[in-house]
Amino acid sequence: MQLDMIVTLSVLAGAAALFVSGKVRSDLVAICALVILVLFDILTPTEALSGFANSVVIMMIGLFIVGGGIFQTGLANIVSGKLLKLAGTNETKLLVTVMLSTSFIGAFVSNTGTVAVMLPIVISLAMSANVSPGKLLMPLAFASSLGGTLTLIGTPPNMVIRETLAKNGIAELTFFSFTPIGLVCLALGTVLIIVFSKWLLKSRTDEDGSRSGGQSVHHLAQRYSLTGHLYRVQADSKSGIVLKPLKELSVLQQYGIHISEVRRKTSHKNPFFKTINGEMAGPDTVVMDQDILYVKGTFQQVEAFAEDCGLTLLDHQATERVGGAETDGYASAENGIAEVLIPPNSKHINQLIKHSGFREQYSVNVLGIQRKGEYVLHGLKDEKIRRGDALLVQGTWKNIAVLSNEQADVVVVGQPQETAASMPLSHKAPLAGGIMALMVALMIADLFPAVISVMIAAVLMVVTGCLRNMDSAYKTVNWESVVLIGGMIPMSVAIEKTGAASLISQGLVDSLGSAGPLALLAGIYFATSTLTLFISNTACAVLFAPIALAAAVQLGVNPVPFLFAVALASSICFAVPFSTPPNALVMSAGRYTFMDYVKVGLPVQLLLGVAMVALLPLFFPF
C-alpha cells in the first residue's frame, strides 16, 4: 500500500507539472495519468473508466447541449441585451452584474447548471460590450460556486455537513442557515475576483463565427452599407397592398425600391411562444395584415411608397444586431447574403442585372455591386455586369449553396452551408427559454436527479429544433473538458484507495489538536481546501466532516464552525480547472491555460480562506 501511495502521489505531481507547463493538452495528460494507475494495478479497469460513467460528466455533456440551444436560438443575445442595458459597457459594472446574477441563480441551482445557463449569455454579452469573454467567464465560474454557499441546497457539501450534524444530534440546519456567512463570503469573493481578474486575466480575442469567405455576414452588410438603405414598413388591414402579390404592385418600377423580405407572426394564441417567420420576397409573395416589409432604397423613395400604400414606417432605419450574428432584413436562419465574383469567362459579363437571370434561375436578388473599390447600390436593374465585378446577392441559404455550384459563371465566396449553420434560429428563442426554465424548475423541485433534469432539457433542445440536428448538438460539446473531468475523477478514487487522503487528514488533527480551536479550524479548512484541488468537493466534505466533528468533540468545543469550515472550503475551489465542473466548462470558451486559474484562483482561494477562518468563530462561537 505504501508503494501504491507513492506512485499515486507521483502521478498526481507529474500531471500537475504538465498542466502547469501547458505544453501537453490537458485531456491527454488526464488519460495518461489514468493509464499509468491501471498499469500499476492501483485502479481496476472498471474504476479507471468510472469517471466517464459519472453523473457529473454526463451532466456536463447535457449542459453543453442546453447551452448550445440557448446560443443557437439567439436567446443568449436577448438576455445579454437586457444585462447590457443594466450594466452598460463598463467592464467593472459588467463583472459585478454577471457575478451577482450568477450567484443568485447558484444559490438555488447546482453550480454546473448555473454556469451552463449563463455561459452563452455571458459570451454574447461580452461580444456586445466589445469585452473579451476571457475577462468574464472565469469570474462567472467562481461566482457560481460562491452562490452555492448561500443556501442549504446551493452545493452538495452543505447537505453533507447538515446530515453529519443532524445524525449526531448537534444542530438542525435550515435552508437559510448558510446565508449570513454566505453573504459575507460572496461580498469578499466578488471584490477579490474582480480585482485579480482585471489585473491578471489577459484579453483574448476570437474570430467571428459566422463567416462568408473570410468575412462575416455582419461585415458584408457594413461594407456594402446595406443598413443605411434598409427600412421597415408595416401593413395593416387598410393598406392598399394587403392580399396582393408583389408582382402586381410594380414597386421597383414605380418607386425604385426593392422589397427584400417579409416577416409575419405565425402564432397569435400562445403569448409565450409567438414566433416570427421570415421569407424571401418574391413575385408571388402575398402581403398580409400586420406583415413587416424590409425595404431597400432611399428614405424619400420608401416614404413615398409608405404614404401611397397606407403603410406605417416603423423606424428611420432598420439597424443591425451588433451583438449577434444576425443582420436584420438580410440574414437569418433561412435567408442570407453572400458575395459573388464574376470570372473572366462568365456568360454574365456585359449583361444587364435585370437580364442576368439571377432571380429567375437561382432565386437570389442582387443587392449591390462592388466595382474597383466603389459600391453601386441604386438603379441596379439597368447596370451592366463587368469583368472583375463582385455582386452581393441575397436568397435562401439553400439557393445560395446551389449558386455556389455554378463555378463556370459565378464564384461564391465562402461556404454558404457553414455560414447558414451558424445563423441563429431566432424564432425558436421562446421555446429555448421555456426549456431552460423547465430544467431550472426540475432542479429546484428535485423531482429527478439533476443529471436526468439536464438530459431531459438536452433532448428537448434537439427534438424541438432549437438545435438543427444531433450533429449540431455534438458540435456544442467541448470534449476536451469532458475528457479532462472524466479522466481526473478516478484520481480521487486512487487517493482514497491508497490511504493518502486519510493519512493526511488524520495527521492534521494529531498535529494541530493541541494548539487550540482556532489553529485546528484553520488546519481543517486549508487541508480541505488543498484536497479540493485533486478530488471532488463532495468527496472532500464526506471525508473531512466526521474528522472535523471528532476533533471538535475531542477538544470540547462547538462542532458547528468546524463543519461550516469543511463546507466552505469544499465549495471555494478556484485554483485549478478540474477542481469543479464550472471551472472546466469555461476553460475552452475563455481560452484559459492552467496557469490562469493558478494566478487568479489561488490567491482568491487563499485570501477567502483566511477571511473565513477569522470570521467563522464570530458567526458560530466555539
Tab-separated table of N, CA, C and O in Angstrom, residues 502-583:
chain	number	residue	atom	x	y	z
A	502	SER	N	-6.749	9.799	3.952
A	502	SER	CA	-6.965	9.615	5.392
A	502	SER	C	-5.680	9.869	6.181
A	502	SER	O	-5.718	10.393	7.305
A	503	LEU	N	-4.536	9.531	5.603
A	503	LEU	CA	-3.256	9.773	6.269
A	503	LEU	C	-3.026	11.262	6.483
A	503	LEU	O	-2.618	11.700	7.567
A	504	ILE	N	-3.313	12.041	5.437
A	504	ILE	CA	-3.127	13.492	5.516
A	504	ILE	C	-4.074	14.098	6.548
A	504	ILE	O	-3.668	14.906	7.395
A	505	SER	N	-5.352	13.716	6.479
A	505	SER	CA	-6.351	14.326	7.360
A	505	SER	C	-6.108	13.952	8.829
A	505	SER	O	-6.210	14.805	9.715
A	506	GLN	N	-5.787	12.711	9.090
A	506	GLN	CA	-5.572	12.289	10.473
A	506	GLN	C	-4.314	12.917	11.049
A	506	GLN	O	-4.280	13.328	12.216
A	507	GLY	N	-3.277	13.021	10.230
A	507	GLY	CA	-2.049	13.664	10.687
A	507	GLY	C	-2.277	15.113	11.053
A	507	GLY	O	-1.670	15.642	11.987
A	508	LEU	N	-3.187	15.751	10.318
A	508	LEU	CA	-3.511	17.145	10.597
A	508	LEU	C	-4.120	17.286	11.988
A	508	LEU	O	-3.735	18.166	12.762
A	509	VAL	N	-5.086	16.448	12.288
A	509	VAL	CA	-5.747	16.520	13.593
A	509	VAL	C	-4.749	16.235	14.718
A	509	VAL	O	-4.731	16.913	15.753
A	510	ASP	N	-3.909	15.242	14.527
A	510	ASP	CA	-2.943	14.864	15.560
A	510	ASP	C	-1.961	16.006	15.847
A	510	ASP	O	-1.559	16.223	17.000
A	511	SER	N	-1.570	16.736	14.801
A	511	SER	CA	-0.547	17.772	14.976
A	511	SER	C	-1.105	19.100	15.466
A	511	SER	O	-0.414	19.839	16.174
A	512	LEU	N	-2.357	19.421	15.133
A	512	LEU	CA	-2.909	20.732	15.463
A	512	LEU	C	-3.910	20.724	16.611
A	512	LEU	O	-4.297	21.775	17.109
A	513	GLY	N	-4.328	19.534	17.006
A	513	GLY	CA	-5.352	19.469	18.042
A	513	GLY	C	-4.938	20.144	19.335
A	513	GLY	O	-5.761	20.743	20.025
A	514	SER	N	-3.664	20.102	19.682
A	514	SER	CA	-3.188	20.679	20.945
A	514	SER	C	-2.952	22.177	20.865
A	514	SER	O	-2.696	22.828	21.885
A	515	ALA	N	-3.028	22.761	19.673
A	515	ALA	CA	-2.726	24.185	19.504
A	515	ALA	C	-3.933	25.082	19.727
A	515	ALA	O	-3.819	26.302	19.612
A	516	GLY	N	-5.088	24.500	20.007
A	516	GLY	CA	-6.268	25.305	20.255
A	516	GLY	C	-7.265	25.234	19.113
A	516	GLY	O	-6.915	24.811	18.001
A	517	PRO	N	-8.517	25.662	19.368
A	517	PRO	CA	-9.580	25.517	18.372
A	517	PRO	C	-9.358	26.332	17.094
A	517	PRO	O	-9.663	25.863	16.007
A	518	LEU	N	-8.817	27.548	17.218
A	518	LEU	CA	-8.632	28.376	16.029
A	518	LEU	C	-7.590	27.765	15.094
A	518	LEU	O	-7.768	27.746	13.867
A	519	ALA	N	-6.500	27.267	15.655
A	519	ALA	CA	-5.462	26.632	14.833
A	519	ALA	C	-6.012	25.376	14.165
A	519	ALA	O	-5.740	25.115	12.980
A	520	LEU	N	-6.804	24.590	14.914
A	520	LEU	CA	-7.389	23.383	14.332
A	520	LEU	C	-8.399	23.742	13.248
A	520	LEU	O	-8.457	23.075	12.202
A	521	LEU	N	-9.168	24.806	13.494
A	521	LEU	CA	-10.127	25.274	12.489
A	521	LEU	C	-9.402	25.648	11.202
A	521	LEU	O	-9.822	25.274	10.094
A	522	ALA	N	-8.299	26.380	11.332
A	522	ALA	CA	-7.515	26.779	10.159
A	522	ALA	C	-6.938	25.551	9.458
A	522	ALA	O	-6.954	25.457	8.220
A	523	GLY	N	-6.438	24.598	10.265
A	523	GLY	CA	-5.856	23.399	9.668
A	523	GLY	C	-6.888	22.601	8.879
A	523	GLY	O	-6.619	22.143	7.762
A	524	ILE	N	-8.079	22.428	9.461
A	524	ILE	CA	-9.138	21.679	8.773
A	524	ILE	C	-9.579	22.413	7.513
A	524	ILE	O	-9.775	21.792	6.456
A	525	TYR	N	-9.721	23.735	7.623
A	525	TYR	CA	-10.152	24.499	6.452
A	525	TYR	C	-9.152	24.351	5.311
A	525	TYR	O	-9.536	24.018	4.175
A	526	PHE	N	-7.880	24.588	5.575
A	526	PHE	CA	-6.899	24.608	4.489
A	526	PHE	C	-6.540	23.207	4.008
A	526	PHE	O	-6.162	23.031	2.848
A	527	ALA	N	-6.671	22.209	4.876
A	527	ALA	CA	-6.477	20.833	4.413
A	527	ALA	C	-7.590	20.444	3.449
A	527	ALA	O	-7.349	19.828	2.399
A	528	THR	N	-8.827	20.811	3.807
A	528	THR	CA	-9.962	20.556	2.903
A	528	THR	C	-9.783	21.318	1.607
A	528	THR	O	-9.993	20.786	0.512
A	529	SER	N	-9.376	22.585	1.736
A	529	SER	CA	-9.186	23.430	0.554
A	529	SER	C	-8.114	22.859	-0.368
A	529	SER	O	-8.251	22.879	-1.601
A	530	THR	N	-7.038	22.329	0.231
A	530	THR	CA	-5.964	21.739	-0.573
A	530	THR	C	-6.442	20.480	-1.289
A	530	THR	O	-6.132	20.255	-2.462
A	531	LEU	N	-7.209	19.673	-0.583
A	531	LEU	CA	-7.657	18.421	-1.166
A	531	LEU	C	-8.653	18.638	-2.313
A	531	LEU	O	-8.764	17.803	-3.209
A	532	THR	N	-9.364	19.775	-2.292
A	532	THR	CA	-10.301	20.052	-3.397
A	532	THR	C	-9.578	20.224	-4.723
A	532	THR	O	-10.210	20.187	-5.786
A	533	LEU	N	-8.266	20.455	-4.672
A	533	LEU	CA	-7.506	20.579	-5.914
A	533	LEU	C	-7.409	19.238	-6.642
A	533	LEU	O	-7.114	19.204	-7.838
A	534	PHE	N	-7.658	18.162	-5.924
A	534	PHE	CA	-7.410	16.847	-6.506
A	534	PHE	C	-8.627	15.926	-6.496
A	534	PHE	O	-8.704	15.015	-7.311
A	535	ILE	N	-9.555	16.116	-5.570
A	535	ILE	CA	-10.760	15.286	-5.564
A	535	ILE	C	-11.989	16.180	-5.485
A	535	ILE	O	-11.893	17.367	-5.152
A	536	SER	N	-13.149	15.633	-5.770
A	536	SER	CA	-14.381	16.433	-5.857
A	536	SER	C	-14.722	17.055	-4.512
A	536	SER	O	-14.367	16.539	-3.450
A	537	ASN	N	-15.448	18.181	-4.580
A	537	ASN	CA	-15.791	18.875	-3.340
A	537	ASN	C	-16.708	18.028	-2.453
A	537	ASN	O	-16.616	18.072	-1.227
A	538	THR	N	-17.566	17.229	-3.061
A	538	THR	CA	-18.438	16.357	-2.272
A	538	THR	C	-17.618	15.298	-1.540
A	538	THR	O	-17.841	15.024	-0.350
A	539	ALA	N	-16.651	14.708	-2.242
A	539	ALA	CA	-15.787	13.708	-1.611
A	539	ALA	C	-14.988	14.323	-0.469
A	539	ALA	O	-14.791	13.693	0.586
A	540	CYS	N	-14.523	15.564	-0.654
A	540	CYS	CA	-13.792	16.262	0.409
A	540	CYS	C	-14.658	16.432	1.647
A	540	CYS	O	-14.220	16.211	2.782
A	541	ALA	N	-15.899	16.873	1.418
A	541	ALA	CA	-16.809	17.088	2.541
A	541	ALA	C	-17.114	15.791	3.270
A	541	ALA	O	-17.136	15.744	4.509
A	542	VAL	N	-17.346	14.726	2.516
A	542	VAL	CA	-17.625	13.414	3.119
A	542	VAL	C	-16.428	12.944	3.945
A	542	VAL	O	-16.575	12.371	5.038
A	543	LEU	N	-15.221	13.203	3.446
A	543	LEU	CA	-14.009	12.747	4.125
A	543	LEU	C	-13.742	13.553	5.402
A	543	LEU	O	-13.440	12.991	6.459
A	544	PHE	N	-13.869	14.886	5.318
A	544	PHE	CA	-13.447	15.733	6.426
A	544	PHE	C	-14.548	16.015	7.446
A	544	PHE	O	-14.239	16.406	8.580
A	545	ALA	N	-15.812	15.850	7.106
A	545	ALA	CA	-16.893	16.155	8.051
A	545	ALA	C	-16.772	15.329	9.332
A	545	ALA	O	-16.809	15.897	10.448
A	546	PRO	N	-16.633	14.015	9.246
A	546	PRO	CA	-16.505	13.252	10.501
A	546	PRO	C	-15.212	13.561	11.260
A	546	PRO	O	-15.185	13.543	12.503
A	547	ILE	N	-14.130	13.867	10.511
A	547	ILE	CA	-12.866	14.217	11.180
A	547	ILE	C	-13.025	15.525	11.944
A	547	ILE	O	-12.582	15.654	13.097
A	548	ALA	N	-13.663	16.521	11.313
A	548	ALA	CA	-13.880	17.816	11.961
A	548	ALA	C	-14.769	17.661	13.192
A	548	ALA	O	-14.516	18.284	14.243
A	549	LEU	N	-15.791	16.857	13.074
A	549	LEU	CA	-16.695	16.634	14.200
A	549	LEU	C	-15.961	15.972	15.369
A	549	LEU	O	-16.077	16.417	16.525
A	550	ALA	N	-15.213	14.923	15.058
A	550	ALA	CA	-14.488	14.204	16.114
A	550	ALA	C	-13.454	15.102	16.791
A	550	ALA	O	-13.283	15.069	18.022
A	551	ALA	N	-12.774	15.931	16.017
A	551	ALA	CA	-11.758	16.831	16.570
A	551	ALA	C	-12.396	17.854	17.505
A	551	ALA	O	-11.855	18.150	18.586
A	552	ALA	N	-13.541	18.399	17.111
A	552	ALA	CA	-14.224	19.389	17.950
A	552	ALA	C	-14.713	18.760	19.249
A	552	ALA	O	-14.588	19.356	20.328
A	553	VAL	N	-15.288	17.589	19.156
A	553	VAL	CA	-15.765	16.889	20.348
A	553	VAL	C	-14.601	16.577	21.280
A	553	VAL	O	-14.688	16.730	22.518
A	554	GLN	N	-13.482	16.175	20.690
A	554	GLN	CA	-12.300	15.847	21.493
A	554	GLN	C	-11.794	17.073	22.255
A	554	GLN	O	-11.349	16.967	23.407
A	555	LEU	N	-11.884	18.263	21.609
A	555	LEU	CA	-11.445	19.494	22.269
A	555	LEU	C	-12.503	20.064	23.201
A	555	LEU	O	-12.238	20.992	23.967
A	556	GLY	N	-13.727	19.539	23.096
A	556	GLY	CA	-14.811	20.027	23.929
A	556	GLY	C	-15.356	21.374	23.488
A	556	GLY	O	-15.773	22.187	24.315
A	557	VAL	N	-15.341	21.647	22.164
A	557	VAL	CA	-15.850	22.921	21.635
A	557	VAL	C	-17.004	22.656	20.674
A	557	VAL	O	-17.276	21.513	20.286
A	558	ASN	N	-17.673	23.732	20.273
A	558	ASN	CA	-18.821	23.638	19.370
A	558	ASN	C	-18.376	23.131	17.995
A	558	ASN	O	-17.528	23.752	17.341
A	559	PRO	N	-18.941	22.021	17.510
A	559	PRO	CA	-18.504	21.476	16.205
A	559	PRO	C	-18.998	22.275	15.003
A	559	PRO	O	-18.461	22.099	13.907
A	560	VAL	N	-20.012	23.132	15.200
A	560	VAL	CA	-20.643	23.793	14.049
A	560	VAL	C	-19.645	24.605	13.212
A	560	VAL	O	-19.621	24.474	11.983
A	561	PRO	N	-18.807	25.472	13.803
A	561	PRO	CA	-17.865	26.225	12.950
A	561	PRO	C	-16.901	25.326	12.178
A	561	PRO	O	-16.515	25.640	11.054
A	562	PHE	N	-16.526	24.179	12.761
A	562	PHE	CA	-15.616	23.254	12.077
A	562	PHE	C	-16.300	22.609	10.869
A	562	PHE	O	-15.691	22.441	9.814
A	563	LEU	N	-17.584	22.259	11.038
A	563	LEU	CA	-18.323	21.675	9.915
A	563	LEU	C	-18.562	22.717	8.822
A	563	LEU	O	-18.488	22.405	7.629
A	564	PHE	N	-18.845	23.954	9.235
A	564	PHE	CA	-19.001	25.012	8.234
A	564	PHE	C	-17.685	25.272	7.503
A	564	PHE	O	-17.676	25.596	6.306
A	565	ALA	N	-16.580	25.147	8.201
A	565	ALA	CA	-15.275	25.314	7.550
A	565	ALA	C	-15.088	24.269	6.460
A	565	ALA	O	-14.579	24.564	5.364
A	566	VAL	N	-15.522	23.033	6.742
A	566	VAL	CA	-15.432	21.965	5.745
A	566	VAL	C	-16.294	22.297	4.532
A	566	VAL	O	-15.863	22.165	3.374
A	567	ALA	N	-17.539	22.743	4.778
A	567	ALA	CA	-18.458	23.044	3.672
A	567	ALA	C	-17.935	24.190	2.821
A	567	ALA	O	-17.951	24.122	1.577
A	568	LEU	N	-17.476	25.263	3.455
A	568	LEU	CA	-16.997	26.432	2.707
A	568	LEU	C	-15.717	26.106	1.935
A	568	LEU	O	-15.578	26.468	0.759
A	569	ALA	N	-14.790	25.425	2.595
A	569	ALA	CA	-13.523	25.094	1.917
A	569	ALA	C	-13.760	24.151	0.744
A	569	ALA	O	-13.060	24.234	-0.275
A	570	SER	N	-14.757	23.276	0.879
A	570	SER	CA	-15.058	22.357	-0.227
A	570	SER	C	-15.667	23.084	-1.416
A	570	SER	O	-15.503	22.653	-2.559
A	571	SER	N	-16.380	24.178	-1.155
A	571	SER	CA	-17.071	24.904	-2.228
A	571	SER	C	-16.177	25.925	-2.913
A	571	SER	O	-16.315	26.180	-4.114
A	572	ILE	N	-15.287	26.533	-2.140
A	572	ILE	CA	-14.443	27.609	-2.688
A	572	ILE	C	-13.163	26.994	-3.229
A	572	ILE	O	-12.105	26.996	-2.588
A	573	CYS	N	-13.253	26.431	-4.419
A	573	CYS	CA	-12.086	25.768	-5.032
A	573	CYS	C	-11.880	26.344	-6.435
A	573	CYS	O	-12.590	25.981	-7.366
A	574	PHE	N	-10.943	27.258	-6.547
A	574	PHE	CA	-10.749	28.032	-7.777
A	574	PHE	C	-9.394	27.815	-8.443
A	574	PHE	O	-9.188	28.266	-9.571
A	575	ALA	N	-8.460	27.168	-7.771
A	575	ALA	CA	-7.059	27.237	-8.183
A	575	ALA	C	-6.684	26.369	-9.374
A	575	ALA	O	-5.628	26.569	-9.967
A	576	VAL	N	-7.535	25.386	-9.730
A	576	VAL	CA	-7.222	24.524	-10.877
A	576	VAL	C	-8.489	24.330	-11.707
A	576	VAL	O	-9.599	24.406	-11.182
A	577	PRO	N	-8.355	24.078	-13.006
A	577	PRO	CA	-9.540	23.982	-13.869
A	577	PRO	C	-10.387	22.749	-13.631
A	577	PRO	O	-11.578	22.760	-13.932
A	578	PHE	N	-9.795	21.663	-13.100
A	578	PHE	CA	-10.570	20.437	-12.951
A	578	PHE	C	-11.103	20.248	-11.532
A	578	PHE	O	-11.643	19.195	-11.206
A	579	SER	N	-10.972	21.263	-10.663
A	579	SER	CA	-11.461	21.115	-9.290
A	579	SER	C	-12.982	21.106	-9.235
A	579	SER	O	-13.569	20.471	-8.360
A	580	THR	N	-13.634	21.803	-10.158
A	580	THR	CA	-15.099	21.775	-10.236
A	580	THR	C	-15.511	21.760	-11.710
A	580	THR	O	-14.796	22.304	-12.568
A	581	PRO	N	-16.671	21.180	-12.036
A	581	PRO	CA	-17.155	21.229	-13.424
A	581	PRO	C	-17.293	22.653	-13.986
A	581	PRO	O	-16.969	22.866	-15.153
A	582	PRO	N	-17.774	23.655	-13.197
A	582	PRO	CA	-17.849	25.017	-13.760
A	582	PRO	C	-16.505	25.542	-14.249
A	582	PRO	O	-16.424	26.191	-15.291
A	583	ASN	N	-15.435	25.280	-13.482
A	583	ASN	CA	-14.108	25.719	-13.914
A	583	ASN	C	-13.738	25.098	-15.255
A	583	ASN	O	-13.162	25.743	-16.135
